[in-house]
Short mmCIF file of N, CA and C in Angstrom, two decimals:
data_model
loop_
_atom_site.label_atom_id
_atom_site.label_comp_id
_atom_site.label_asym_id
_atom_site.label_seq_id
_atom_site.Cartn_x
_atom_site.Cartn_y
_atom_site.Cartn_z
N UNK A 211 22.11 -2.01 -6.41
CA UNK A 211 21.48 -0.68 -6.39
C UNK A 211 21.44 -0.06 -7.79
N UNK A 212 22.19 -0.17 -8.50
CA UNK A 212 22.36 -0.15 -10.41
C UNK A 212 20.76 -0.17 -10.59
N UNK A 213 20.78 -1.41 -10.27
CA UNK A 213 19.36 -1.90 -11.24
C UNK A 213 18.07 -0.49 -11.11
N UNK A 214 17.94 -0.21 -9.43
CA UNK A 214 17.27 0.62 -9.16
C UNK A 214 17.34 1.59 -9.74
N UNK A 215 18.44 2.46 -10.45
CA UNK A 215 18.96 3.93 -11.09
C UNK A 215 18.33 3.89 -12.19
N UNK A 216 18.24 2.30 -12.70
CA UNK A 216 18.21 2.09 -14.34
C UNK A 216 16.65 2.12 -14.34
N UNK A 217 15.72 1.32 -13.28
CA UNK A 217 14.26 1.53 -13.17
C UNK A 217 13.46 2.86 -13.13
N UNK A 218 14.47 3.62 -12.51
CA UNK A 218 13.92 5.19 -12.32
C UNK A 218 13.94 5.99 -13.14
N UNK A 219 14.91 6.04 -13.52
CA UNK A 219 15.01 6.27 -15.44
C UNK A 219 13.90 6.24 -16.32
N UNK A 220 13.25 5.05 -16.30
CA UNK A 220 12.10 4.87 -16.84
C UNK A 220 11.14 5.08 -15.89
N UNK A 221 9.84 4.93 -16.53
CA UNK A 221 8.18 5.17 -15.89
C UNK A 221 8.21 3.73 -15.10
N UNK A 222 8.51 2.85 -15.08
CA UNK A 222 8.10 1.45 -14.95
C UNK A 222 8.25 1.64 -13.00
N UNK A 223 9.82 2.25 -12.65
CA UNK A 223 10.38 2.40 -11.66
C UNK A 223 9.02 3.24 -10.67
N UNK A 224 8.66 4.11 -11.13
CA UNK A 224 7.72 4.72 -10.74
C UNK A 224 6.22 4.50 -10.61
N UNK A 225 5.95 3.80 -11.59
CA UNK A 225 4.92 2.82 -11.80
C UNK A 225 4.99 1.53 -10.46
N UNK A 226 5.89 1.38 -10.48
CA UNK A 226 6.16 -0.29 -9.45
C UNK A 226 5.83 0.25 -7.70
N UNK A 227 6.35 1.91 -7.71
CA UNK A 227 6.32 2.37 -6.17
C UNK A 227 4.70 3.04 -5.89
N UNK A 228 4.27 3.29 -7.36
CA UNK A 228 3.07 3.77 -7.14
C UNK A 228 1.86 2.52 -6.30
N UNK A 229 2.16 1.17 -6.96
CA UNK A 229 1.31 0.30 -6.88
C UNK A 229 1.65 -0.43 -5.25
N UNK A 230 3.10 -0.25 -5.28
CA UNK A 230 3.66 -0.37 -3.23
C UNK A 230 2.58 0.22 -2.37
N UNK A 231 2.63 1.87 -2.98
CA UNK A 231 1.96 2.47 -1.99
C UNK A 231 0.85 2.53 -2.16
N UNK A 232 0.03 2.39 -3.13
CA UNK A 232 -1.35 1.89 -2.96
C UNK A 232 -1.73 0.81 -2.55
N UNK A 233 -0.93 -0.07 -2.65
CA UNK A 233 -1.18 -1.25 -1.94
C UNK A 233 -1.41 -1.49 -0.13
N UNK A 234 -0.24 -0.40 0.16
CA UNK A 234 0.08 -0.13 1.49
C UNK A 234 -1.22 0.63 2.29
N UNK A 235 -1.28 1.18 1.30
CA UNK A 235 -2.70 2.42 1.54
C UNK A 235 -3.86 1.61 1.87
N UNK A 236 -3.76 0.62 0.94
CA UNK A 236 -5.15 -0.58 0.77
C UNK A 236 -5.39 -0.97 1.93
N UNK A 237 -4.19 -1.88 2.38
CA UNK A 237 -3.83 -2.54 3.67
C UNK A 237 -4.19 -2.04 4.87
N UNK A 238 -3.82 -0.85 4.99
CA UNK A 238 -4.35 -0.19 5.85
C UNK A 238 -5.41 0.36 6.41
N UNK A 239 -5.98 0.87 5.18
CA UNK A 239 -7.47 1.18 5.59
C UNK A 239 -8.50 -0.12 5.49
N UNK A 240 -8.13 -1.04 5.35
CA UNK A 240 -8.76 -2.77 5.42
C UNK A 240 -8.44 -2.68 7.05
N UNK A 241 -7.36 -2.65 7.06
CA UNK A 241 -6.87 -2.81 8.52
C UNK A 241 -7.49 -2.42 9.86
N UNK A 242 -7.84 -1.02 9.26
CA UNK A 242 -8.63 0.49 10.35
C UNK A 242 -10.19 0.06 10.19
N UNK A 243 -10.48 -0.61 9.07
CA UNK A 243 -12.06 -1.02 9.03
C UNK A 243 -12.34 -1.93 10.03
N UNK A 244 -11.17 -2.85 10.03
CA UNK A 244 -11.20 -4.40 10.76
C UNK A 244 -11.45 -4.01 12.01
N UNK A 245 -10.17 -3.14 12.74
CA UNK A 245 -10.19 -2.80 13.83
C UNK A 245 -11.88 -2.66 14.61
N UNK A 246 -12.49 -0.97 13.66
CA UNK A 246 -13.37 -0.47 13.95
C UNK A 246 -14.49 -1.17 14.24
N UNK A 247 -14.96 -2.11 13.28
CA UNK A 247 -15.76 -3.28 13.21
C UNK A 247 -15.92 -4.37 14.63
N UNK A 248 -14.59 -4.57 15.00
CA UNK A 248 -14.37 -5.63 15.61
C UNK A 248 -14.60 -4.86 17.36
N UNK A 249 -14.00 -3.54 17.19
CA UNK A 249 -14.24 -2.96 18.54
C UNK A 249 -15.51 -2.89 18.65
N UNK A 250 -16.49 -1.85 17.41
CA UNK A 250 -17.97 -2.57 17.71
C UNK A 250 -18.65 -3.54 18.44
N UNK A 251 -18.12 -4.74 18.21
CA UNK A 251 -18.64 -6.21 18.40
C UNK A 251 -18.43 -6.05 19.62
N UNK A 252 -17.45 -5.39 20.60
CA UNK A 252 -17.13 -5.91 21.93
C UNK A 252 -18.14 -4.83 22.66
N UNK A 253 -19.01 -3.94 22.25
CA UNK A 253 -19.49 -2.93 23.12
C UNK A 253 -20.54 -3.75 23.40
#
């Protein structure tokens, strides 16, 4: 858990969670497209 204190400290730490949650963000709305798309197909 050290290591983590020492990342936050710096920009990098913050930098690394920014790109998590955009990533997560990404994923998701890929995800909600897929869905939408695919329920389409079945009407």
């Amino acid at each position: 858990m050290g290591v983590f204190g020492e990342l936050f400290n710096d920009m990098t730490g913050w930098l690394t969670v920014g790109v998590i949650l955009f990533m997560l963000v990404m994923m998701g709305y890929l995800f909600s497209m897929f869905i939408s798309k695919s329920a389409k197909k079945d009407e």
